[in-house]
């Protein structure tokens, strides 16, 4: 039973979430980003510092919440000996903050994994293409009460709150996982000694993998012991997907650069006994730049299995320890 509650605890800590952050920040917002830059600004591949860039594998995770505090040393000073169980992990790396009156907990997780062989290529002085293949996951949660969050933090079997009816009304959980393949084409629209404008368009083919959502405006929960719980709800909405959905979405971006004197970025090139003036592509030429992009314009639709429905329930002494789930 302890292992099952530990699994539920970690699930709640890692998945009661809301997602808004972009991944790979610090990497994908510069002219040296290569193919990774198309995630935030499709036009970044135009006038790139690279002729060709290929990704072996990259993955980025964003996590944020307003209750569970994770010590940065869990990443900076990783030690597998401190992960033997949840209690040791909590003692070494976790703490909590006090919530204000009426404040509810939210947590956020967003993952993007750029799979091997995603690439970008410069076609000439004015155009570029990219192919970007990703697996993406988003999980979000809302309306988690302080008592429920405290129970999750303490492994659910938490004597101060045992046999206490916890009001979890207003809770909602959603998750979505999909794979996408994007083809980007970009081009220089205007170029002068001072002004430079480039734009790009990405068409994406998306394949939905998994979708789940649950919510309730009338939900109460109590833990009787380390092996049984009670819960009561008059309206619990629940859905997960039966099959994947396929869809097309698009991204688009435009970048303006105000540049200094381009003569500063030219050199004399000797080629076949001829000398001519050429522009250096290995340096940034702008004094400042402004970019605008529209990302992930589209939607998914999923069908749920026939036996998945919303429900109401009044369950007492549900023995989780002896329940068997697939």
Short mmCIF file of C-alpha atoms in Angstrom, two decimals:
data_model
loop_
_atom_site.label_atom_id
_atom_site.label_comp_id
_atom_site.label_asym_id
_atom_site.label_seq_id
_atom_site.Cartn_x
_atom_site.Cartn_y
_atom_site.Cartn_z
CA UNK A 1 0.00 0.00 0.00
CA UNK A 2 2.87 2.37 0.81
CA UNK A 3 4.28 1.96 -2.70
CA UNK A 4 0.88 2.64 -4.25
CA UNK A 5 0.37 5.80 -2.23
CA UNK A 6 3.94 6.85 -3.06
CA UNK A 7 3.11 6.46 -6.75
CA UNK A 8 -0.02 8.58 -6.35
CA UNK A 9 1.94 11.20 -4.40
CA UNK A 10 4.65 11.50 -7.04
CA UNK A 11 1.96 11.58 -9.73
CA UNK A 12 0.24 14.52 -8.05
CA UNK A 13 3.46 16.36 -7.32
CA UNK A 14 4.61 15.92 -10.90
CA UNK A 15 1.31 16.28 -12.75
CA UNK A 16 -1.09 18.71 -11.06
CA UNK A 17 -0.01 21.34 -13.50
CA UNK A 18 -0.52 24.37 -15.79
CA UNK A 19 1.67 25.14 -18.74
CA UNK A 20 2.68 28.36 -20.35
CA UNK A 21 6.47 28.45 -20.48
CA UNK A 22 8.39 27.95 -23.72
CA UNK A 23 11.08 25.25 -23.71
CA UNK A 24 14.75 25.73 -24.54
CA UNK A 25 14.79 29.39 -23.53
CA UNK A 26 18.34 30.68 -23.61
CA UNK A 27 19.07 28.39 -26.56
CA UNK A 28 16.34 28.98 -29.12
CA UNK A 29 16.18 32.78 -29.12
CA UNK A 30 19.44 33.70 -30.83
CA UNK A 31 21.01 33.61 -34.28
CA UNK A 32 23.13 30.65 -33.21
CA UNK A 33 20.12 28.49 -32.30
CA UNK A 34 20.08 26.54 -35.54
CA UNK A 35 17.12 24.22 -35.98
CA UNK A 36 16.14 24.63 -32.31
CA UNK A 37 15.25 28.26 -32.99
CA UNK A 38 12.17 27.38 -35.09
CA UNK A 39 10.31 26.38 -31.90
CA UNK A 40 10.10 30.01 -30.79
CA UNK A 41 10.70 31.96 -34.02
CA UNK A 42 10.48 30.19 -37.39
CA UNK A 43 12.30 33.07 -39.12
CA UNK A 44 15.42 32.46 -37.01
CA UNK A 45 16.81 30.04 -39.60
CA UNK A 46 17.01 32.80 -42.24
CA UNK A 47 20.43 34.50 -42.39
CA UNK A 48 21.59 31.96 -39.83
CA UNK A 49 25.17 31.80 -38.69
CA UNK A 50 25.15 28.18 -39.90
CA UNK A 51 24.98 26.73 -43.39
CA UNK A 52 23.76 23.45 -41.91
CA UNK A 53 22.73 22.35 -38.42
CA UNK A 54 21.49 18.91 -37.37
CA UNK A 55 20.14 17.89 -33.97
CA UNK A 56 21.24 14.62 -32.39
CA UNK A 57 18.77 14.81 -29.51
CA UNK A 58 17.56 17.59 -27.22
CA UNK A 59 15.03 17.68 -24.41
CA UNK A 60 13.75 20.51 -22.25
CA UNK A 61 11.45 20.47 -19.21
CA UNK A 62 9.73 23.41 -17.51
CA UNK A 63 8.26 22.94 -14.03
CA UNK A 64 6.60 25.55 -11.85
CA UNK A 65 4.10 25.67 -9.00
CA UNK A 66 3.11 27.82 -6.04
CA UNK A 67 3.44 25.28 -3.21
CA UNK A 68 6.15 22.60 -3.54
CA UNK A 69 9.68 24.03 -3.40
CA UNK A 70 12.44 21.93 -4.95
CA UNK A 71 16.04 22.56 -3.96
CA UNK A 72 18.16 23.34 -7.02
CA UNK A 73 20.81 20.92 -5.78
CA UNK A 74 18.57 18.05 -6.95
CA UNK A 75 19.84 18.97 -10.42
CA UNK A 76 23.12 20.73 -9.73
CA UNK A 77 24.40 18.09 -7.30
CA UNK A 78 22.57 14.97 -8.44
CA UNK A 79 23.16 12.01 -6.15
CA UNK A 80 21.22 8.82 -6.82
CA UNK A 81 21.80 7.70 -3.22
CA UNK A 82 19.35 10.41 -2.10
CA UNK A 83 16.50 8.91 -4.13
CA UNK A 84 15.95 5.60 -2.32
CA UNK A 85 12.34 6.52 -1.44
CA UNK A 86 10.00 9.49 -1.31
CA UNK A 87 10.72 10.28 2.34
CA UNK A 88 14.45 10.64 1.72
CA UNK A 89 13.79 12.71 -1.40
CA UNK A 90 11.45 14.97 0.57
CA UNK A 91 13.91 15.36 3.44
CA UNK A 92 16.79 16.27 1.12
CA UNK A 93 15.17 18.32 -1.60
CA UNK A 94 11.57 19.35 -0.87
CA UNK A 95 9.88 21.98 1.25
CA UNK A 96 6.59 23.88 1.10
CA UNK A 97 5.43 27.48 1.36
CA UNK A 98 2.49 28.82 3.35
CA UNK A 99 -0.61 29.61 1.32
CA UNK A 100 -2.64 32.73 1.86
CA UNK A 101 -6.32 32.47 2.86
CA UNK A 102 -8.34 30.92 0.05
CA UNK A 103 -5.28 30.39 -2.16
CA UNK A 104 -5.25 27.17 -4.15
CA UNK A 105 -2.33 25.23 -5.52
CA UNK A 106 -1.30 24.91 -9.14
CA UNK A 107 1.67 23.13 -10.71
CA UNK A 108 2.99 23.18 -14.28
CA UNK A 109 4.99 20.75 -16.41
CA UNK A 110 5.92 21.15 -20.07
CA UNK A 111 8.26 18.82 -21.97
CA UNK A 112 9.60 19.04 -25.51
CA UNK A 113 11.98 16.47 -26.93
CA UNK A 114 13.54 17.25 -30.29
CA UNK A 115 14.26 13.88 -31.85
CA UNK A 116 17.34 12.95 -33.91
CA UNK A 117 17.81 14.19 -37.46
CA UNK A 118 15.87 17.43 -37.08
CA UNK A 119 17.87 19.85 -39.23
CA UNK A 120 18.08 23.25 -40.89
CA UNK A 121 19.91 24.20 -44.07
CA UNK A 122 20.78 27.57 -45.61
CA UNK A 123 19.81 27.50 -49.28
CA UNK A 124 21.53 30.73 -50.22
CA UNK A 125 21.90 34.31 -49.11
CA UNK A 126 18.15 34.83 -48.83
CA UNK A 127 16.42 31.55 -47.90
CA UNK A 128 16.55 28.53 -45.62
CA UNK A 129 14.56 25.40 -44.76
CA UNK A 130 14.18 23.25 -41.65
CA UNK A 131 12.61 19.96 -40.65
CA UNK A 132 11.77 19.72 -36.96
CA UNK A 133 10.49 16.50 -35.34
CA UNK A 134 9.33 16.65 -31.71
CA UNK A 135 7.52 14.79 -28.98
CA UNK A 136 5.60 17.19 -26.73
CA UNK A 137 3.78 16.73 -23.44
CA UNK A 138 1.75 19.15 -21.38
CA UNK A 139 0.06 18.53 -18.05
CA UNK A 140 -1.88 21.07 -16.07
CA UNK A 141 -3.88 21.27 -12.86
CA UNK A 142 -6.03 23.85 -11.14
CA UNK A 143 -7.87 24.36 -7.90
CA UNK A 144 -5.95 22.02 -5.56
CA UNK A 145 -6.79 22.93 -1.98
CA UNK A 146 -4.08 23.41 0.61
CA UNK A 147 -5.18 20.36 2.64
CA UNK A 148 -5.09 18.09 -0.42
CA UNK A 149 -1.67 19.44 -1.39
CA UNK A 150 -0.44 18.88 2.16
CA UNK A 151 -1.67 15.28 2.06
CA UNK A 152 0.10 14.72 -1.27
CA UNK A 153 3.31 16.24 0.10
CA UNK A 154 3.19 13.94 3.13
CA UNK A 155 2.41 10.77 1.22
CA UNK A 156 -1.40 10.89 1.80
CA UNK A 157 -1.15 8.78 4.94
CA UNK A 158 -0.75 11.86 7.13
CA UNK A 159 -2.09 11.48 10.70
CA UNK A 160 -3.03 15.16 11.23
CA UNK A 161 -5.47 14.90 8.31
CA UNK A 162 -6.47 11.23 8.53
CA UNK A 163 -10.21 10.58 8.90
CA UNK A 164 -10.81 14.22 7.95
CA UNK A 165 -13.09 15.12 5.06
CA UNK A 166 -10.99 17.17 2.64
CA UNK A 167 -12.90 19.51 0.35
CA UNK A 168 -11.30 19.11 -3.09
CA UNK A 169 -14.09 20.83 -5.02
CA UNK A 170 -12.88 22.81 -8.02
CA UNK A 171 -9.95 20.53 -8.81
CA UNK A 172 -9.09 19.91 -12.44
CA UNK A 173 -6.35 17.90 -14.17
CA UNK A 174 -5.53 17.79 -17.87
CA UNK A 175 -2.74 16.19 -19.85
CA UNK A 176 -1.88 15.92 -23.53
CA UNK A 177 0.91 14.19 -25.44
CA UNK A 178 1.54 14.38 -29.17
CA UNK A 179 4.19 14.07 -31.87
CA UNK A 180 4.72 16.70 -34.54
CA UNK A 181 6.69 16.99 -37.76
CA UNK A 182 7.23 20.54 -38.99
CA UNK A 183 8.56 21.82 -42.31
CA UNK A 184 9.75 25.43 -42.28
CA UNK A 185 10.61 27.72 -45.18
CA UNK A 186 12.00 31.20 -44.59
CA UNK A 187 13.23 34.06 -46.73
CA UNK A 188 14.68 37.56 -46.56
CA UNK A 189 11.93 40.03 -47.45
CA UNK A 190 13.96 43.25 -47.39
CA UNK A 191 17.60 44.15 -46.90
CA UNK A 192 19.41 47.49 -46.95
CA UNK A 193 22.38 49.02 -45.23
CA UNK A 194 20.32 49.76 -42.10
CA UNK A 195 17.17 47.66 -42.23
CA UNK A 196 16.63 43.93 -42.55
CA UNK A 197 13.36 41.94 -42.52
CA UNK A 198 12.98 38.18 -42.70
CA UNK A 199 9.97 35.88 -42.36
CA UNK A 200 9.19 32.17 -42.27
CA UNK A 201 6.23 29.81 -42.25
CA UNK A 202 6.00 26.36 -40.67
CA UNK A 203 3.43 23.72 -41.59
CA UNK A 204 3.11 20.98 -38.97
CA UNK A 205 1.61 17.53 -39.11
CA UNK A 206 0.48 16.48 -35.63
CA UNK A 207 -0.33 13.03 -34.27
CA UNK A 208 -2.13 12.89 -30.94
CA UNK A 209 -0.90 10.16 -28.62
CA UNK A 210 -2.73 10.54 -25.31
CA UNK A 211 -5.28 12.85 -23.74
CA UNK A 212 -6.78 12.87 -20.25
CA UNK A 213 -8.88 15.33 -18.29
CA UNK A 214 -10.78 15.19 -15.03
CA UNK A 215 -12.52 17.78 -12.90
CA UNK A 216 -15.14 18.14 -10.18
CA UNK A 217 -17.00 21.03 -8.60
CA UNK A 218 -18.24 18.77 -5.81
CA UNK A 219 -15.58 16.40 -4.49
CA UNK A 220 -14.63 15.38 -0.97
CA UNK A 221 -11.95 12.91 0.06
CA UNK A 222 -10.76 11.36 3.30
CA UNK A 223 -8.00 8.85 4.07
CA UNK A 224 -8.97 6.39 6.78
CA UNK A 225 -5.68 4.51 7.04
CA UNK A 226 -2.76 3.64 4.82
CA UNK A 227 -4.97 1.28 2.81
CA UNK A 228 -8.48 2.71 2.51
CA UNK A 229 -10.13 5.97 1.48
CA UNK A 230 -13.59 7.53 1.24
CA UNK A 231 -14.73 9.87 -1.50
CA UNK A 232 -17.96 11.56 -2.39
CA UNK A 233 -18.89 13.47 -5.52
CA UNK A 234 -22.10 14.42 -7.22
CA UNK A 235 -20.42 15.34 -10.50
CA UNK A 236 -16.98 14.09 -11.49
CA UNK A 237 -16.05 14.72 -15.13
CA UNK A 238 -13.58 12.25 -16.59
CA UNK A 239 -12.29 11.54 -20.11
CA UNK A 240 -9.38 9.84 -21.78
CA UNK A 241 -8.85 9.18 -25.44
CA UNK A 242 -9.68 6.03 -27.38
CA UNK A 243 -7.60 6.76 -30.45
CA UNK A 244 -5.22 9.35 -31.77
CA UNK A 245 -6.20 12.41 -33.74
CA UNK A 246 -4.26 13.84 -36.66
CA UNK A 247 -4.29 17.47 -37.61
CA UNK A 248 -2.42 20.23 -39.39
CA UNK A 249 -1.36 23.42 -37.61
CA UNK A 250 1.02 26.20 -38.51
CA UNK A 251 3.57 28.63 -37.10
CA UNK A 252 4.66 31.91 -38.63
CA UNK A 253 7.23 34.51 -37.70
CA UNK A 254 8.68 37.84 -38.80
CA UNK A 255 11.90 39.47 -37.56
CA UNK A 256 13.07 43.06 -38.09
CA UNK A 257 16.69 44.01 -37.48
CA UNK A 258 18.13 47.51 -37.29
CA UNK A 259 21.70 47.20 -38.44
CA UNK A 260 24.81 49.30 -38.29
CA UNK A 261 27.11 50.02 -41.22
CA UNK A 262 27.36 46.76 -43.16
CA UNK A 263 30.77 47.78 -44.51
CA UNK A 264 32.11 46.83 -41.09
CA UNK A 265 31.11 43.22 -41.76
CA UNK A 266 32.73 42.75 -45.15
CA UNK A 267 36.07 41.29 -46.16
CA UNK A 268 38.11 40.76 -49.31
CA UNK A 269 37.77 37.20 -50.59
CA UNK A 270 40.18 35.62 -53.04
CA UNK A 271 38.71 32.97 -55.29
CA UNK A 272 40.34 31.58 -58.46
CA UNK A 273 42.81 34.44 -58.56
CA UNK A 274 39.98 36.97 -58.33
CA UNK A 275 39.36 39.29 -55.41
CA UNK A 276 35.95 40.58 -54.45
CA UNK A 277 34.14 41.98 -51.47
CA UNK A 278 32.02 39.48 -49.50
CA UNK A 279 29.80 39.77 -46.46
CA UNK A 280 30.69 37.95 -43.25
CA UNK A 281 27.94 35.52 -42.27
CA UNK A 282 29.60 34.41 -39.04
CA UNK A 283 28.68 37.53 -37.02
CA UNK A 284 25.49 39.27 -35.92
CA UNK A 285 25.03 42.63 -37.64
CA UNK A 286 22.06 44.09 -35.80
CA UNK A 287 22.08 46.79 -33.13
CA UNK A 288 18.65 45.59 -32.02
CA UNK A 289 16.00 43.28 -33.40
CA UNK A 290 12.27 42.76 -32.92
CA UNK A 291 10.50 39.48 -33.62
CA UNK A 292 6.84 38.46 -33.67
CA UNK A 293 5.65 34.87 -34.02
CA UNK A 294 2.37 32.96 -34.01
CA UNK A 295 2.84 29.48 -32.57
CA UNK A 296 0.71 26.32 -32.50
CA UNK A 297 -2.35 27.71 -34.28
CA UNK A 298 -4.61 24.65 -34.45
CA UNK A 299 -6.52 22.16 -32.34
CA UNK A 300 -6.89 18.50 -31.45
CA UNK A 301 -10.03 16.40 -31.25
CA UNK A 302 -10.17 13.06 -29.46
CA UNK A 303 -12.80 10.33 -29.18
CA UNK A 304 -13.25 8.64 -25.82
CA UNK A 305 -13.98 4.92 -25.27
CA UNK A 306 -17.62 3.96 -24.79
CA UNK A 307 -17.02 2.87 -21.19
CA UNK A 308 -15.45 6.18 -20.13
CA UNK A 309 -17.99 8.53 -18.59
CA UNK A 310 -18.49 11.20 -16.00
CA UNK A 311 -19.93 9.86 -12.76
CA UNK A 312 -21.23 10.49 -9.27
CA UNK A 313 -20.19 8.30 -6.37
CA UNK A 314 -20.34 7.84 -2.61
CA UNK A 315 -17.64 5.34 -1.68
CA UNK A 316 -16.67 4.31 1.84
CA UNK A 317 -13.65 2.27 2.93
CA UNK A 318 -12.30 1.71 -0.56
CA UNK A 319 -9.49 -0.80 0.01
CA UNK A 320 -6.84 0.36 -2.45
CA UNK A 321 -4.30 -2.17 -1.22
CA UNK A 322 -6.35 -5.11 -2.50
CA UNK A 323 -7.62 -3.46 -5.67
CA UNK A 324 -6.13 -4.59 -8.96
CA UNK A 325 -5.89 -2.19 -11.88
CA UNK A 326 -4.76 -2.50 -15.45
#
